[in-house]
CSV table of C-alpha atoms and ligand atoms in Angstrom, one decimal:
chain,number,residue,atom,x,y,z
O,1,MET,CA,-56.6,139.1,-40.8
O,2,THR,CA,-53.0,138.4,-39.8
O,3,ARG,CA,-50.2,137.6,-42.3
O,4,ALA,CA,-50.0,134.1,-40.8
O,5,LYS,CA,-53.8,133.4,-41.3
O,6,VAL,CA,-53.6,134.7,-44.9
O,7,LEU,CA,-50.7,132.3,-45.6
O,8,LEU,CA,-52.6,129.3,-44.2
O,9,ASP,CA,-55.8,130.3,-46.2
O,10,ARG,CA,-53.7,130.1,-49.4
O,11,LEU,CA,-53.2,126.4,-48.8
O,12,ARG,CA,-55.4,123.8,-50.6
O,13,LEU,CA,-55.7,122.0,-47.3
O,14,PRO,CA,-55.0,123.2,-43.7
O,15,VAL,CA,-52.0,120.9,-43.3
O,16,ILE,CA,-48.4,121.4,-42.4
O,17,ALA,CA,-46.1,118.5,-43.3
O,18,ALA,CA,-44.1,118.7,-40.0
O,19,PRO,CA,-40.3,118.9,-39.9
O,20,MET,CA,-38.7,115.6,-39.1
O,21,PHE,CA,-35.0,115.0,-38.2
O,22,LEU,CA,-33.3,112.8,-40.9
O,23,VAL,CA,-36.6,112.4,-42.7
O,24,SER,CA,-37.6,115.7,-44.4
O,25,GLY,CA,-35.4,117.0,-47.2
O,26,PRO,CA,-35.9,119.2,-50.3
O,27,ALA,CA,-37.9,116.5,-52.2
O,28,LEU,CA,-40.5,116.1,-49.4
O,29,VAL,CA,-40.7,119.9,-48.8
O,30,MET,CA,-41.2,120.7,-52.5
O,31,ALA,CA,-43.7,117.8,-53.1
O,32,ALA,CA,-45.7,118.9,-50.1
O,33,SER,CA,-45.8,122.6,-51.0
O,34,ARG,CA,-46.5,121.9,-54.6
O,35,ALA,CA,-49.4,119.6,-53.6
O,36,GLY,CA,-50.9,122.5,-51.6
O,37,VAL,CA,-49.9,121.9,-48.0
O,38,LEU,CA,-47.0,123.5,-46.2
O,39,GLY,CA,-43.7,121.6,-46.6
O,40,THR,CA,-41.1,122.1,-43.8
O,41,PHE,CA,-37.7,120.6,-42.7
O,42,PRO,CA,-35.3,120.9,-39.8
O,43,ALA,CA,-32.2,123.0,-40.6
O,44,LEU,CA,-30.1,120.3,-38.9
O,45,ASN,CA,-31.0,117.8,-41.6
O,46,GLN,CA,-28.1,119.4,-43.5
O,47,ARG,CA,-24.7,118.8,-41.8
O,48,THR,CA,-23.5,122.4,-42.2
O,49,THR,CA,-25.0,125.9,-42.4
O,50,GLU,CA,-23.6,126.2,-46.0
O,51,GLY,CA,-25.3,123.0,-47.0
O,52,PHE,CA,-28.5,124.3,-45.4
O,53,ALA,CA,-28.3,127.5,-47.4
O,54,ASP,CA,-27.9,125.5,-50.6
O,55,TRP,CA,-31.0,123.5,-49.8
O,56,LEU,CA,-32.9,126.7,-49.3
O,57,ASP,CA,-31.9,127.9,-52.7
O,58,GLU,CA,-32.9,124.6,-54.2
O,59,ILE,CA,-36.3,124.7,-52.5
O,60,ARG,CA,-37.0,128.4,-53.3
O,61,ASP,CA,-36.1,127.8,-57.0
O,62,GLY,CA,-38.2,124.7,-57.1
O,63,LEU,CA,-41.2,126.4,-55.6
O,64,SER,CA,-40.9,129.6,-57.7
O,65,GLU,CA,-41.3,127.8,-61.1
O,66,GLY,CA,-44.1,129.4,-63.1
O,67,GLY,CA,-45.3,132.3,-61.0
O,68,GLU,CA,-45.7,133.2,-57.3
O,69,ALA,CA,-43.5,131.3,-54.9
O,70,LEU,CA,-45.2,128.7,-52.8
O,71,PRO,CA,-44.6,128.9,-49.1
O,72,TYR,CA,-42.4,126.5,-47.1
O,73,GLY,CA,-40.9,126.4,-43.6
O,74,VAL,CA,-37.8,125.6,-41.6
O,75,ASN,CA,-37.4,124.2,-38.1
O,76,LEU,CA,-34.7,125.7,-35.8
O,77,ILE,CA,-33.9,123.9,-32.6
O,78,VAL,CA,-33.3,126.8,-30.1
O,79,HIS,CA,-31.1,125.1,-27.5
O,80,LYS,CA,-27.7,125.8,-26.0
O,81,THR,CA,-26.4,122.4,-27.4
O,82,ASN,CA,-27.2,123.5,-30.9
O,83,PRO,CA,-24.2,125.6,-31.9
O,84,ARG,CA,-25.6,126.4,-35.3
O,85,VAL,CA,-28.8,128.2,-34.4
O,86,GLU,CA,-27.5,131.8,-34.8
O,87,ALA,CA,-25.8,131.1,-38.1
O,88,ASP,CA,-28.8,129.2,-39.4
O,89,LEU,CA,-31.2,132.0,-38.4
O,90,ARG,CA,-29.0,134.5,-40.3
O,91,VAL,CA,-29.4,132.4,-43.4
O,92,CYS,CA,-33.2,132.2,-42.9
O,93,VAL,CA,-33.3,136.0,-42.6
O,94,ASP,CA,-31.1,136.5,-45.6
O,95,LYS,CA,-33.3,134.1,-47.7
O,96,ARG,CA,-36.6,135.3,-46.2
O,97,VAL,CA,-37.8,131.9,-45.3
O,98,PRO,CA,-41.7,132.3,-45.1
O,99,VAL,CA,-42.3,130.2,-42.0
O,100,ILE,CA,-39.9,129.5,-39.1
O,101,ILE,CA,-40.9,126.8,-36.6
O,102,THR,CA,-38.9,126.9,-33.4
O,103,SER,CA,-38.5,124.0,-30.9
O,104,LEU,CA,-37.4,124.1,-27.3
O,105,GLY,CA,-36.7,127.9,-26.9
O,106,ALA,CA,-39.1,130.7,-27.8
O,107,VAL,CA,-36.9,133.8,-28.1
O,108,PRO,CA,-38.2,137.3,-28.6
O,109,ASP,CA,-35.1,138.4,-30.6
O,110,LEU,CA,-35.6,135.6,-33.1
O,111,VAL,CA,-39.3,136.5,-33.4
O,112,LYS,CA,-38.3,140.1,-34.1
O,113,ALA,CA,-35.7,139.1,-36.7
O,114,VAL,CA,-38.3,136.9,-38.6
O,115,HIS,CA,-41.0,139.6,-38.4
O,116,GLY,CA,-38.5,142.1,-39.7
O,117,TYR,CA,-38.6,140.5,-43.2
O,118,GLY,CA,-42.3,139.6,-43.0
O,119,GLY,CA,-41.9,135.9,-41.9
O,120,VAL,CA,-44.1,133.9,-39.6
O,121,VAL,CA,-43.0,132.2,-36.4
O,122,LEU,CA,-44.7,129.1,-35.0
O,123,HIS,CA,-43.4,127.5,-31.8
O,124,ASP,CA,-43.7,123.8,-30.6
O,125,VAL,CA,-45.2,123.3,-27.1
O,126,ILE,CA,-46.3,120.4,-25.1
O,127,ASN,CA,-47.8,122.1,-22.1
O,128,LEU,CA,-49.5,125.4,-21.0
O,129,ARG,CA,-46.5,126.8,-19.3
O,130,HIS,CA,-44.5,126.7,-22.5
O,131,ALA,CA,-47.5,128.0,-24.4
O,132,GLN,CA,-47.7,131.0,-22.1
O,133,LYS,CA,-44.0,131.7,-22.4
O,134,SER,CA,-44.1,131.5,-26.2
O,135,ILE,CA,-47.1,133.9,-26.4
O,136,GLU,CA,-45.1,136.4,-24.3
O,137,ALA,CA,-42.2,136.0,-26.8
O,138,GLY,CA,-44.6,137.2,-29.6
O,139,VAL,CA,-44.9,134.1,-31.8
O,140,ASP,CA,-47.6,134.1,-34.5
O,141,GLY,CA,-48.7,130.5,-33.8
O,142,LEU,CA,-48.3,127.6,-31.4
O,143,VAL,CA,-47.9,123.9,-32.4
O,144,LEU,CA,-49.7,121.9,-29.7
O,145,VAL,CA,-47.8,118.7,-29.7
O,146,SER,CA,-50.4,116.4,-28.0
O,147,ALA,CA,-50.5,112.8,-26.8
O,148,GLY,CA,-49.4,110.2,-29.3
O,149,ALA,CA,-47.4,112.5,-31.6
O,150,GLY,CA,-44.1,111.3,-33.2
O,151,GLY,CA,-40.9,112.8,-32.0
O,152,HIS,CA,-40.8,114.6,-28.6
O,153,ALA,CA,-44.5,114.3,-27.9
O,154,GLY,CA,-46.4,115.6,-24.9
O,155,LEU,CA,-49.2,113.9,-22.9
O,156,ALA,CA,-52.0,116.4,-23.2
O,157,SER,CA,-55.4,115.5,-24.7
O,158,PRO,CA,-55.7,117.5,-27.9
O,159,PHE,CA,-59.3,118.6,-27.0
O,160,ALA,CA,-58.3,119.9,-23.6
O,161,PHE,CA,-55.1,121.5,-25.0
O,162,ILE,CA,-56.8,123.4,-27.8
O,163,ALA,CA,-59.5,124.7,-25.4
O,164,GLU,CA,-57.1,126.1,-22.8
O,165,VAL,CA,-54.7,127.6,-25.3
O,166,ARG,CA,-57.6,129.1,-27.4
O,167,ALA,CA,-58.8,130.8,-24.2
O,168,MET,CA,-55.6,132.8,-23.9
O,169,PHE,CA,-54.4,133.1,-27.5
O,170,ASP,CA,-56.0,134.2,-30.7
O,171,GLY,CA,-53.1,133.4,-33.0
O,172,ILE,CA,-52.6,130.3,-35.1
O,173,ILE,CA,-53.1,127.0,-33.4
O,174,ALA,CA,-51.5,124.0,-35.2
O,175,LEU,CA,-52.5,120.6,-33.8
O,176,ALA,CA,-50.1,117.6,-33.7
O,177,GLY,CA,-50.5,114.1,-32.6
O,178,ALA,CA,-51.5,111.0,-34.7
O,179,ILE,CA,-53.3,113.0,-37.5
O,180,ASN,CA,-53.2,110.7,-40.5
O,181,THR,CA,-56.3,111.3,-42.6
O,182,GLY,CA,-58.5,114.0,-44.1
O,183,ARG,CA,-61.2,113.2,-41.5
O,184,HIS,CA,-58.6,113.8,-38.8
O,185,VAL,CA,-57.6,117.1,-40.4
O,186,ALA,CA,-61.3,118.1,-40.4
O,187,ALA,CA,-61.6,117.0,-36.7
O,188,ALA,CA,-58.6,119.2,-35.8
O,189,ILE,CA,-60.3,122.2,-37.4
O,190,ALA,CA,-63.7,121.3,-35.9
O,191,ALA,CA,-62.0,121.2,-32.5
O,192,GLY,CA,-60.7,124.8,-32.9
O,193,ALA,CA,-57.3,124.4,-34.5
O,194,ASP,CA,-56.3,126.4,-37.6
O,195,VAL,CA,-54.1,123.8,-39.2
O,196,ALA,CA,-53.2,120.2,-38.7
O,197,TYR,CA,-49.5,119.3,-38.2
O,198,MET,CA,-48.7,115.9,-39.6
O,199,GLY,CA,-45.4,114.1,-39.2
O,200,THR,CA,-45.5,110.3,-39.1
O,201,ARG,CA,-47.9,110.0,-42.0
O,202,PHE,CA,-45.3,111.8,-44.2
O,203,ILE,CA,-42.5,109.3,-43.3
O,204,ALA,CA,-44.3,106.7,-45.3
O,205,THR,CA,-44.2,108.7,-48.6
O,206,VAL,CA,-42.1,108.2,-51.7
O,207,GLU,CA,-40.3,111.5,-51.2
O,208,SER,CA,-39.3,111.1,-47.5
O,209,GLN,CA,-35.6,110.4,-46.8
O,210,ALA,CA,-36.4,107.6,-44.4
O,211,PRO,CA,-34.8,104.3,-45.3
O,212,GLU,CA,-37.2,101.7,-46.9
O,213,ALA,CA,-36.9,99.5,-43.7
O,214,TYR,CA,-38.1,102.5,-41.6
O,215,LYS,CA,-41.1,103.0,-43.9
O,216,GLN,CA,-41.9,99.2,-43.7
O,217,MET,CA,-41.7,99.2,-39.9
O,218,ILE,CA,-44.3,102.0,-40.0
O,219,LEU,CA,-46.6,99.9,-42.1
O,220,ASP,CA,-46.1,96.9,-39.9
O,221,SER,CA,-46.6,98.7,-36.6
O,222,SER,CA,-49.6,99.5,-34.5
O,223,MET,CA,-50.2,101.9,-31.6
O,224,ALA,CA,-49.2,99.1,-29.2
O,225,ASP,CA,-45.7,99.2,-30.7
O,226,ILE,CA,-45.0,102.8,-29.8
O,227,VAL,CA,-42.9,103.3,-26.7
O,228,TYR,CA,-42.8,106.7,-24.9
O,229,THR,CA,-39.3,107.0,-23.4
O,230,PRO,CA,-36.6,109.6,-22.6
O,231,ALA,CA,-33.9,106.9,-23.1
O,232,VAL,CA,-33.1,108.0,-26.7
O,233,SER,CA,-32.6,111.8,-26.4
O,234,GLY,CA,-33.0,112.9,-22.8
O,235,VAL,CA,-36.6,114.1,-23.2
O,236,ASN,CA,-39.6,112.0,-23.7
O,237,GLY,CA,-40.4,110.9,-27.2
O,238,ASN,CA,-42.3,108.2,-29.1
O,239,PHE,CA,-40.2,105.4,-30.8
O,240,MET,CA,-41.0,102.1,-32.4
O,241,ARG,CA,-40.4,99.2,-30.1
O,242,ALA,CA,-38.7,97.0,-32.7
O,243,SER,CA,-36.1,99.6,-33.4
O,244,LEU,CA,-35.4,100.1,-29.7
O,245,GLU,CA,-35.0,96.4,-29.2
O,246,ARG,CA,-32.7,96.1,-32.3
O,247,ALA,CA,-30.5,98.8,-30.9
O,248,GLY,CA,-30.4,97.0,-27.5
O,249,LEU,CA,-31.8,100.1,-25.8
O,250,ASP,CA,-33.8,99.6,-22.6
O,251,PRO,CA,-36.7,102.1,-22.6
O,252,ASN,CA,-36.6,102.2,-18.8
O,253,ALA,CA,-32.9,103.1,-18.7
O,254,PRO,CA,-32.1,106.5,-17.1
O,255,ALA,CA,-32.4,109.4,-19.6
O,256,PRO,CA,-29.1,110.7,-21.0
O,257,PRO,CA,-28.5,114.5,-20.9
O,258,MET,CA,-30.1,116.2,-23.9
O,259,ASN,CA,-27.5,117.1,-26.6
O,260,MET,CA,-28.0,118.0,-30.2
O,261,ASP,CA,-24.7,116.5,-31.1
O,262,LYS,CA,-23.4,113.7,-33.3
O,263,LYS,CA,-24.3,111.1,-30.7
O,264,GLU,CA,-28.0,112.3,-30.8
O,265,ALA,CA,-28.0,112.1,-34.6
O,266,LYS,CA,-26.7,108.5,-34.5
O,267,ALA,CA,-29.4,107.6,-32.0
O,268,TRP,CA,-32.1,108.9,-34.3
O,269,ARG,CA,-30.5,107.1,-37.3
O,270,ASP,CA,-30.8,103.7,-35.6
O,271,ILE,CA,-33.9,104.2,-33.4
O,272,TRP,CA,-36.9,105.2,-35.3
O,273,SER,CA,-39.5,107.6,-34.0
O,274,ALA,CA,-43.2,107.5,-34.9
O,275,GLY,CA,-46.4,108.5,-33.3
O,276,HIS,CA,-49.5,106.5,-32.4
O,277,GLY,CA,-50.9,107.0,-35.9
O,278,VAL,CA,-48.8,104.2,-37.3
O,279,GLY,CA,-51.6,101.7,-37.1
O,280,GLY,CA,-53.6,103.6,-39.6
O,281,ILE,CA,-50.8,103.8,-42.2
O,282,LYS,CA,-51.1,101.0,-44.8
O,283,GLU,CA,-49.3,102.3,-47.8
O,284,VAL,CA,-46.3,104.3,-48.9
O,285,LEU,CA,-47.7,107.0,-51.3
O,286,PRO,CA,-46.3,109.8,-53.4
O,287,VAL,CA,-47.1,113.0,-51.5
O,288,ALA,CA,-49.4,114.3,-54.3
O,289,GLU,CA,-51.6,111.2,-53.9
O,290,LEU,CA,-51.5,111.4,-50.2
O,291,VAL,CA,-52.7,115.1,-50.3
O,292,ALA,CA,-55.4,114.2,-52.8
O,293,GLU,CA,-56.6,111.5,-50.4
O,294,LEU,CA,-56.5,113.9,-47.5
O,295,GLU,CA,-58.6,116.4,-49.4
O,296,ALA,CA,-61.2,113.8,-50.3
O,297,GLY,CA,-61.4,112.7,-46.6
O,298,PHE,CA,-61.6,116.3,-45.4
O,299,ASN,CA,-64.5,117.1,-47.8
O,300,GLU,CA,-66.3,113.8,-46.7
O,301,ALA,CA,-66.0,114.8,-43.1
O,302,ALA,CA,-67.3,118.3,-43.7
O,303,ALA,CA,-70.2,116.9,-45.6
O,304,ALA,CA,-70.9,114.4,-42.8
O,305,LEU,CA,-71.1,117.2,-40.2
O,306,VAL,CA,-73.5,119.2,-42.4
O,307,ALA,CA,-75.6,116.1,-43.1
O,308,ARG,CA,-75.8,115.2,-39.4
O,309,GLN,CA,-77.2,118.6,-38.5
O,310,GLY,CA,-79.6,118.4,-41.5
O,311,ARG,CA,-81.0,115.2,-40.1
O,312,ALA,CA,-81.4,116.6,-36.6
O,313,GLN,CA,-83.2,119.7,-38.0
O,314,ALA,CA,-85.5,117.5,-40.2
O,315,VAL,CA,-86.4,115.4,-37.1
O,316,ALA,CA,-87.1,118.5,-35.0
O,317,ARG,CA,-89.3,119.9,-37.8
O,318,SER,CA,-91.2,116.7,-38.1
O,319,GLU,CA,-91.9,116.6,-34.4
O,320,SER,CA,-93.0,120.2,-34.0
F,1,FMN,C1,-38.9,110.9,-37.1
F,1,FMN,C2,-39.4,112.2,-36.5
F,1,FMN,C3,-38.5,113.2,-36.4
F,1,FMN,C4,-38.8,114.4,-35.9
F,1,FMN,N1,-37.9,115.5,-35.8
F,1,FMN,C5,-38.3,116.7,-35.4
F,1,FMN,C6,-37.4,117.8,-35.5
F,1,FMN,O1,-36.3,117.7,-35.9
F,1,FMN,N2,-37.9,119.0,-35.1
F,1,FMN,C7,-39.2,119.2,-34.6
F,1,FMN,O2,-39.5,120.3,-34.2
F,1,FMN,N3,-40.0,118.1,-34.5
F,1,FMN,C8,-39.6,116.9,-35.0
F,1,FMN,N4,-40.6,115.9,-34.9
F,1,FMN,C9,-42.0,116.1,-34.5
F,1,FMN,C10,-42.8,116.5,-35.7
F,1,FMN,O3,-42.4,117.7,-36.3
F,1,FMN,C11,-44.3,116.6,-35.3
F,1,FMN,O4,-44.5,117.4,-34.2
F,1,FMN,C12,-44.9,115.2,-35.1
F,1,FMN,O5,-44.4,114.2,-36.0
F,1,FMN,C13,-46.4,115.2,-35.2
F,1,FMN,O6,-47.0,114.0,-34.7
F,1,FMN,P1,-47.3,112.8,-35.7
F,1,FMN,O7,-46.0,112.2,-36.0
F,1,FMN,O8,-48.1,111.9,-34.8
F,1,FMN,O9,-48.1,113.3,-36.9
F,1,FMN,C14,-40.2,114.6,-35.4
F,1,FMN,C15,-41.1,113.6,-35.5
F,1,FMN,C16,-40.7,112.4,-36.1
F,1,FMN,C17,-41.7,111.3,-36.2
């Protein structure tokens, strides 16, 4: 079994609390990893590489209390407009961050550097071409960002996406896109994924850094309120209509060039991203309670599958 699979099997539930710009910080990461899922955050949520290194120390210390350190992950945006990527990677190597999640570019040298200290690399993809390129770069796992996901989502059906990627890759498959409940997590595993990758549901937690009004807008929104547009950051993403309207942004306006600079940060501060799952989110919960709920739903779904097959077998027996 690969190192990546062993790491996932140590989790109480096959769930990654996905990295979210301006939303995930040390409190959310530590609460998620302590609750038994994998907490992660984007390096860019700290304004400087020094601040990022401080967060890593805080997280590592917080997750090492009383025994073996719990795993966590960091997201690096590998793009020419992110001037920090090399310095942030050096810090990750120095601090031996257990899981690195890369977005945009899958770079063989980065994979080699992370494998050098025993770390695991997952890479975000929205289509098969990107999946193929990332496999060639040697990543341990792919995050299939499917239709309806928060952030820079794709348009692929999760069922079709998993099937085609599984046929060419036996590494880790993480599935993203509107996964909210334990039943959804079980569905992802039943469909062939190794782990569910959940963003939007974790915005509405006590530990997320999102402002209260953002959390409230999630509770108030439904799938019909999510707009897929490149107008905010130059590539297509899902955003809540009310926040687009409040900012006076026309979703049909031409896309600006992609740029991970201060302007982009300001856009994400004012215009709030969320996936199609918003309609199913009714409560802001502490992460520990959310994970307990996810586990109960997951176990219910597993029992329902076994019971369904038990009934079919009983009918077959009675008719033979
Ligand atoms: C507010 C927000 C910010 C996000 N920021 C990032 C980011 O900085 N880096 C990244 O790789 N993905 C980012 N994502 C995408 C998530 O990591 C994840 O793929 C997505 O939320 C999963 O879909 P779901 O929200 O439907 O669960 C973001 C998503 C949201 C909702």
